[in-house]
Amino acid sequence: MRKSVWVRSGIIAIFLSVCSANAQTEQTVQELNNLIDDAIFFTDKYITPATDAAVYQAASGWISTPKKSNLWDFTAGLYVNSFLVPESDRQFRLSNSDFSFFTIEGTDSALTPSALGNDAFVTLTGTLNDEPVVVKSPEGVNRETIIYPYIQTALGLWKGTEVIAKFSPQITLKHVNYQVYGVGLKHNLSQYFKGLDAHKFSIAALAAYSKEDITVEFLDVETAYGNLGFTALNSLIDTWQFQLNAAKEFERLELSAGLILNTSDFQYEIQGEKGAVEAIVPLHSIVNERLREIYKTKSNAIGELSARYQFRRFFLQTSVAFGKFVNSNISLQYKFK
């Protein structure tokens, strides 16, 4: 009789232990879901100003001149791009009501930098599997002006058409890596209107594609399961652009104005070494799938003004693009013949 009681007691203890473990697992999974919700919300707020700015930087300077090129004319230039970071895009407000998992340490609401912001931060706290989780929000580039160089070339084809290519090496700013490259076709339109050429007016249209690649240091989340692997956030942007430019020559000086219309697709991916939590739930895959919720497509209308001065086979050019942001370029070009 006593042995039977011990057996029943052992079975009950095992059952309760299994139920407790299942309940703990369910709680952990729910806490992870809440953490993911917060990470998606924060990602959108933090990275969007930088990705919007990248589109403006990639859109500028494609047409050095709308004049008709001759077959196999080749021009190469070194460009320096300068982007002014607006005050309104350097930070955003966080409130505890925005979160399911985290709370802001010491306050209900705080300003925190975007990827274009300064080196301030807020501390976020939460609990995962009854263990504290403390996260410092990521910092920004801490610059009012972002400057980077790139190379651009143009090769004359048939009937006043040019193929244009631009490429920048990967630029490392504070907490941010950035790269842009692309290719486009420009076609001279003024060749069809003899009166325009006679008065030194030129018009050209451009169709171009560019890829903007941004990687930022992101959320360093240490837990009882190790780091969650959110230490980097990669943004890939595909931009299709149409542009119309007109110019007037004054001896060695050419002044031009243009209208840029572009459409960009934004995608995001968490990168970083995976933690032991992957044994419970495939966190990386889940987060990257959930990031699709903030994939977006945006269109821009951008104005551009430029001045280009020729001395021998060299050209010195400056341009400014304006709309939501202001972006400028200065370049030195050389035409091979």
Coordinates of C-alpha atoms in Angstrom, one line a residue:
M1 CA 0.0 0.0 0.0
R2 CA 2.8 2.4 0.9
K3 CA 4.7 1.6 -2.3
S4 CA 1.5 2.4 -4.3
V5 CA 1.2 5.7 -2.6
W6 CA 4.8 6.6 -3.5
V7 CA 4.3 5.6 -7.1
R8 CA 1.2 7.7 -7.4
S9 CA 3.0 10.6 -5.7
G10 CA 6.0 10.3 -8.1
I11 CA 3.7 10.3 -11.2
I12 CA 1.9 13.4 -9.9
A13 CA 5.2 15.2 -9.3
I14 CA 6.4 14.3 -12.8
F15 CA 3.1 15.6 -14.3
L16 CA 3.3 18.8 -12.3
S17 CA 6.9 19.3 -13.3
V18 CA 6.1 18.8 -17.0
C19 CA 3.1 21.2 -16.7
S20 CA 5.3 23.7 -15.0
A21 CA 8.0 23.4 -17.7
N22 CA 5.4 23.8 -20.5
A23 CA 3.9 26.8 -18.8
Q24 CA 7.4 28.3 -18.4
T25 CA 8.1 27.6 -22.1
E26 CA 4.8 29.2 -23.1
Q27 CA 5.6 32.3 -21.0
T28 CA 9.1 32.5 -22.5
V29 CA 7.7 32.3 -26.0
Q30 CA 5.1 35.0 -25.3
E31 CA 7.9 37.2 -23.8
L32 CA 9.9 36.7 -26.9
N33 CA 6.9 37.6 -29.1
N34 CA 6.6 40.8 -27.1
L35 CA 10.3 41.6 -27.5
I36 CA 10.0 41.0 -31.3
D37 CA 7.0 43.4 -31.5
D38 CA 9.1 46.1 -29.7
A39 CA 12.1 45.4 -32.0
I40 CA 10.0 45.9 -35.1
F41 CA 8.5 49.1 -33.8
F42 CA 11.9 50.5 -32.8
T43 CA 13.5 49.4 -36.2
D44 CA 11.0 51.4 -38.2
K45 CA 11.4 54.6 -36.1
Y46 CA 15.2 54.3 -35.9
I47 CA 16.2 53.4 -39.5
T48 CA 13.6 55.2 -41.7
P49 CA 15.2 58.7 -41.6
A50 CA 18.5 57.2 -42.8
T51 CA 17.0 55.1 -45.6
D52 CA 15.0 58.1 -46.8
A53 CA 18.2 60.2 -46.8
A54 CA 20.1 57.5 -48.8
V55 CA 17.6 57.7 -51.6
Y56 CA 18.3 61.5 -51.9
Q57 CA 22.1 60.9 -51.9
A58 CA 21.8 58.2 -54.6
A59 CA 19.5 60.4 -56.8
S60 CA 21.9 63.3 -57.2
G61 CA 24.4 64.1 -59.9
W62 CA 23.5 61.5 -62.5
I63 CA 23.4 64.0 -65.4
S64 CA 26.6 66.0 -65.6
T65 CA 25.4 67.7 -68.8
P66 CA 22.3 67.1 -71.0
K67 CA 24.4 67.9 -74.2
K68 CA 24.6 65.2 -76.9
S69 CA 27.6 63.0 -76.6
N70 CA 29.6 61.5 -79.5
L71 CA 30.1 57.8 -80.0
W72 CA 32.7 56.4 -77.5
D73 CA 33.2 59.7 -75.7
F74 CA 34.2 58.8 -72.2
T75 CA 34.1 61.0 -69.1
A76 CA 35.2 60.0 -65.6
G77 CA 34.7 62.0 -62.5
L78 CA 35.4 62.1 -58.8
Y79 CA 32.4 63.3 -56.8
V80 CA 32.0 64.4 -53.2
N81 CA 28.5 64.2 -51.9
S82 CA 27.3 66.3 -49.0
F83 CA 24.0 65.7 -47.2
L84 CA 22.5 68.1 -44.6
V85 CA 20.9 66.2 -41.8
P86 CA 17.6 67.9 -40.8
E87 CA 17.0 68.5 -37.1
S88 CA 13.6 66.9 -37.3
D89 CA 15.1 63.5 -38.5
R90 CA 17.8 63.3 -35.9
Q91 CA 15.6 61.9 -33.0
F92 CA 12.2 60.5 -32.2
R93 CA 10.2 60.1 -29.1
L94 CA 9.7 56.8 -27.2
S95 CA 7.0 56.2 -24.6
N96 CA 6.4 53.2 -22.4
S97 CA 3.0 52.9 -24.1
D98 CA 4.8 52.0 -27.3
F99 CA 6.2 48.8 -25.8
S100 CA 5.0 45.4 -24.9
F101 CA 8.2 44.0 -23.5
F102 CA 10.5 46.9 -22.7
T103 CA 10.1 49.9 -20.4
I104 CA 12.2 53.1 -20.5
E105 CA 14.4 53.2 -17.4
G106 CA 13.6 56.1 -15.1
T107 CA 10.9 57.8 -17.1
D108 CA 7.7 57.3 -19.1
S109 CA 8.9 59.1 -22.2
A110 CA 12.2 60.0 -23.8
L111 CA 13.9 61.3 -27.0
T112 CA 16.3 58.9 -28.6
P113 CA 18.5 59.3 -31.7
S114 CA 17.6 57.9 -35.1
A115 CA 20.4 56.5 -37.2
L116 CA 21.0 60.1 -38.3
G117 CA 21.1 61.4 -34.8
N118 CA 23.7 62.0 -32.1
D119 CA 25.5 59.7 -29.7
A120 CA 22.8 59.9 -26.9
F121 CA 20.9 56.8 -25.8
V122 CA 18.1 55.6 -23.5
T123 CA 18.2 52.4 -21.4
L124 CA 15.4 49.9 -22.0
T125 CA 14.6 47.1 -19.5
G126 CA 12.5 44.0 -19.6
T127 CA 12.3 40.5 -18.2
L128 CA 12.8 37.2 -20.1
N129 CA 12.2 33.9 -18.3
D130 CA 12.4 35.8 -14.9
E131 CA 15.8 37.2 -15.8
P132 CA 16.4 40.9 -16.4
V133 CA 17.2 42.2 -19.9
V134 CA 18.9 45.6 -20.2
V135 CA 19.4 47.2 -23.6
K136 CA 21.0 50.5 -24.6
S137 CA 19.3 52.0 -27.6
P138 CA 21.6 52.4 -30.6
E139 CA 23.3 55.7 -31.3
G140 CA 23.4 57.7 -34.6
V141 CA 26.2 59.0 -36.9
N142 CA 26.5 62.2 -34.7
R143 CA 27.0 64.5 -37.7
E144 CA 25.1 67.4 -39.0
T145 CA 26.6 66.9 -42.5
I146 CA 27.3 63.5 -44.1
I147 CA 30.1 63.6 -46.7
Y148 CA 31.2 60.7 -48.9
P149 CA 33.1 60.3 -52.2
Y150 CA 32.1 58.3 -55.2
I151 CA 33.2 57.7 -58.8
Q152 CA 31.0 58.2 -61.8
T153 CA 31.7 57.5 -65.5
A154 CA 29.8 58.1 -68.8
L155 CA 30.3 56.4 -72.1
G156 CA 28.8 57.8 -75.4
L157 CA 26.8 55.3 -77.4
W158 CA 24.8 55.8 -80.6
K159 CA 22.3 58.5 -81.4
G160 CA 23.1 60.8 -78.5
T161 CA 22.8 58.0 -75.8
E162 CA 25.1 57.6 -72.9
V163 CA 25.5 54.8 -70.4
I164 CA 26.3 56.1 -66.9
A165 CA 27.7 54.2 -63.9
K166 CA 28.3 55.3 -60.4
F167 CA 30.1 53.5 -57.5
S168 CA 31.1 54.4 -54.0
P169 CA 33.3 52.3 -51.8
Q170 CA 31.8 51.3 -48.5
I171 CA 31.9 54.3 -46.3
T172 CA 32.1 53.8 -42.5
L173 CA 30.7 56.5 -40.4
K174 CA 30.1 56.2 -36.7
H175 CA 27.9 53.1 -36.2
V176 CA 26.9 53.1 -39.9
N177 CA 28.3 51.5 -43.1
Y178 CA 27.0 52.9 -46.4
Q179 CA 27.4 52.1 -50.1
V180 CA 25.7 53.0 -53.3
Y181 CA 26.1 51.9 -56.9
G182 CA 24.0 52.0 -60.0
V183 CA 23.7 52.3 -63.8
G184 CA 21.6 54.5 -66.1
L185 CA 20.9 55.5 -69.6
K186 CA 20.8 59.2 -70.7
H187 CA 19.4 60.2 -74.1
N188 CA 19.7 63.7 -75.6
L189 CA 16.4 65.1 -76.8
S190 CA 17.4 68.5 -78.1
Q191 CA 19.0 66.9 -81.1
Y192 CA 15.5 66.6 -82.5
F193 CA 14.9 70.3 -82.2
K194 CA 17.4 72.2 -84.3
G195 CA 16.4 75.6 -82.9
L196 CA 17.5 74.5 -79.4
D197 CA 21.0 73.5 -80.5
A198 CA 21.4 76.8 -82.4
H199 CA 20.7 78.8 -79.2
K200 CA 22.9 76.5 -77.1
F201 CA 20.0 74.9 -75.2
S202 CA 20.1 71.2 -74.5
I203 CA 17.6 68.8 -73.0
A204 CA 18.1 65.1 -72.0
A205 CA 16.2 62.4 -70.3
L206 CA 17.6 59.7 -67.9
A207 CA 16.4 56.3 -66.7
A208 CA 18.5 54.8 -63.9
Y209 CA 18.7 52.1 -61.3
S210 CA 20.6 52.3 -58.1
K211 CA 21.2 50.1 -55.0
E212 CA 21.7 51.7 -51.6
D213 CA 23.1 49.4 -48.9
I214 CA 23.1 50.6 -45.3
T215 CA 24.2 48.6 -42.2
V216 CA 23.9 50.0 -38.7
E217 CA 25.0 48.8 -35.3
F218 CA 21.7 47.9 -33.6
L219 CA 20.3 46.3 -30.5
D220 CA 22.9 44.4 -28.3
V221 CA 20.4 42.3 -26.3
E222 CA 22.0 40.0 -23.7
T223 CA 19.7 37.5 -22.0
A224 CA 19.9 34.3 -20.0
Y225 CA 20.1 32.5 -23.4
G226 CA 23.0 34.6 -24.5
N227 CA 23.0 37.4 -27.1
L228 CA 19.9 37.5 -29.3
G229 CA 21.9 38.4 -32.4
F230 CA 20.3 41.7 -33.2
T231 CA 23.6 43.5 -33.2
A232 CA 23.4 44.7 -36.9
L233 CA 20.5 45.9 -39.1
N234 CA 20.9 45.9 -42.8
S235 CA 18.8 47.9 -45.2
L236 CA 18.7 47.3 -48.9
I237 CA 17.0 49.9 -51.1
D238 CA 16.3 49.5 -54.8
T239 CA 15.6 52.8 -56.6
W240 CA 14.3 53.4 -60.1
Q241 CA 14.7 56.9 -61.3
F242 CA 13.5 59.0 -64.2
Q243 CA 15.0 62.5 -64.8
L244 CA 14.6 65.4 -67.2
N245 CA 17.3 68.0 -67.4
A246 CA 17.6 71.2 -69.5
A247 CA 20.7 73.4 -69.8
K248 CA 22.0 76.7 -71.3
E249 CA 25.6 77.3 -72.3
F250 CA 27.4 80.6 -71.7
E251 CA 30.8 80.0 -73.3
R252 CA 32.6 77.8 -70.8
L253 CA 29.8 77.9 -68.2
E254 CA 26.8 75.6 -68.4
L255 CA 23.8 76.1 -66.1
S256 CA 21.1 73.4 -65.8
A257 CA 18.0 72.5 -64.0
G258 CA 16.3 69.1 -63.6
L259 CA 13.3 67.3 -62.2
I260 CA 13.9 63.8 -60.7
L261 CA 11.1 61.3 -60.1
N262 CA 12.0 58.1 -58.3
T263 CA 10.5 55.1 -56.6
S264 CA 12.3 53.1 -54.0
D265 CA 11.7 49.7 -52.4
F266 CA 13.0 49.3 -48.8
Q267 CA 13.9 45.9 -47.3
Y268 CA 15.4 45.2 -43.9
E269 CA 17.3 42.2 -42.3
I270 CA 18.6 41.6 -38.8
Q271 CA 22.2 40.4 -38.8
G272 CA 24.5 39.2 -36.0
E273 CA 25.7 36.0 -34.4
K274 CA 22.8 33.8 -33.3
G275 CA 22.3 33.1 -29.5
A276 CA 21.4 29.9 -27.6
V277 CA 17.7 31.0 -27.7
E278 CA 17.6 29.6 -31.3
A279 CA 17.4 26.1 -29.6
I280 CA 13.9 27.2 -28.3
V281 CA 12.7 29.3 -31.2
P282 CA 14.3 30.3 -34.6
L283 CA 14.4 33.9 -33.5
H284 CA 16.5 35.3 -36.5
S285 CA 14.1 33.8 -39.1
I286 CA 11.0 35.0 -37.2
V287 CA 12.3 38.5 -36.8
N288 CA 13.4 38.8 -40.5
E289 CA 10.0 37.5 -41.6
R290 CA 8.3 40.0 -39.3
L291 CA 10.4 42.8 -40.7
R292 CA 8.4 42.4 -43.9
E293 CA 5.7 44.3 -42.0
I294 CA 7.7 47.5 -42.4
Y295 CA 8.9 46.9 -45.9
K296 CA 7.7 49.9 -47.9
T297 CA 7.7 51.6 -51.3
K298 CA 8.2 55.4 -51.5
S299 CA 8.2 57.9 -54.3
N300 CA 9.9 61.3 -54.4
A301 CA 9.9 64.4 -56.6
I302 CA 13.2 66.1 -56.4
G303 CA 14.5 69.3 -58.0
E304 CA 18.1 69.8 -59.0
L305 CA 20.2 72.8 -60.1
S306 CA 23.8 72.7 -61.2
A307 CA 26.6 74.7 -62.7
R308 CA 29.5 73.2 -64.8
Y309 CA 32.6 75.1 -65.8
Q310 CA 35.0 73.8 -68.5
F311 CA 38.8 74.3 -68.7
R312 CA 40.4 72.3 -71.4
R313 CA 39.3 68.7 -70.9
F314 CA 38.4 69.2 -67.2
F315 CA 35.0 70.1 -65.8
L316 CA 34.3 71.5 -62.4
Q317 CA 30.7 71.0 -61.4
T318 CA 28.5 71.7 -58.4
S319 CA 24.9 70.7 -57.9
V320 CA 22.2 70.8 -55.3
A321 CA 19.1 68.6 -55.1
F322 CA 16.2 69.7 -52.9
G323 CA 12.8 68.5 -51.8
K324 CA 12.2 66.9 -48.4
F325 CA 16.0 67.0 -47.9
V326 CA 18.9 69.1 -49.3
N327 CA 21.8 67.2 -50.9
S328 CA 24.7 68.7 -52.8
N329 CA 27.6 67.5 -55.0
I330 CA 30.9 68.9 -56.2
S331 CA 32.9 67.0 -58.8
L332 CA 36.0 67.2 -61.0
Q333 CA 35.5 65.4 -64.3
Y334 CA 37.8 64.6 -67.2
K335 CA 36.7 63.9 -70.8
F336 CA 38.8 61.4 -72.8
K337 CA 38.9 61.7 -76.5

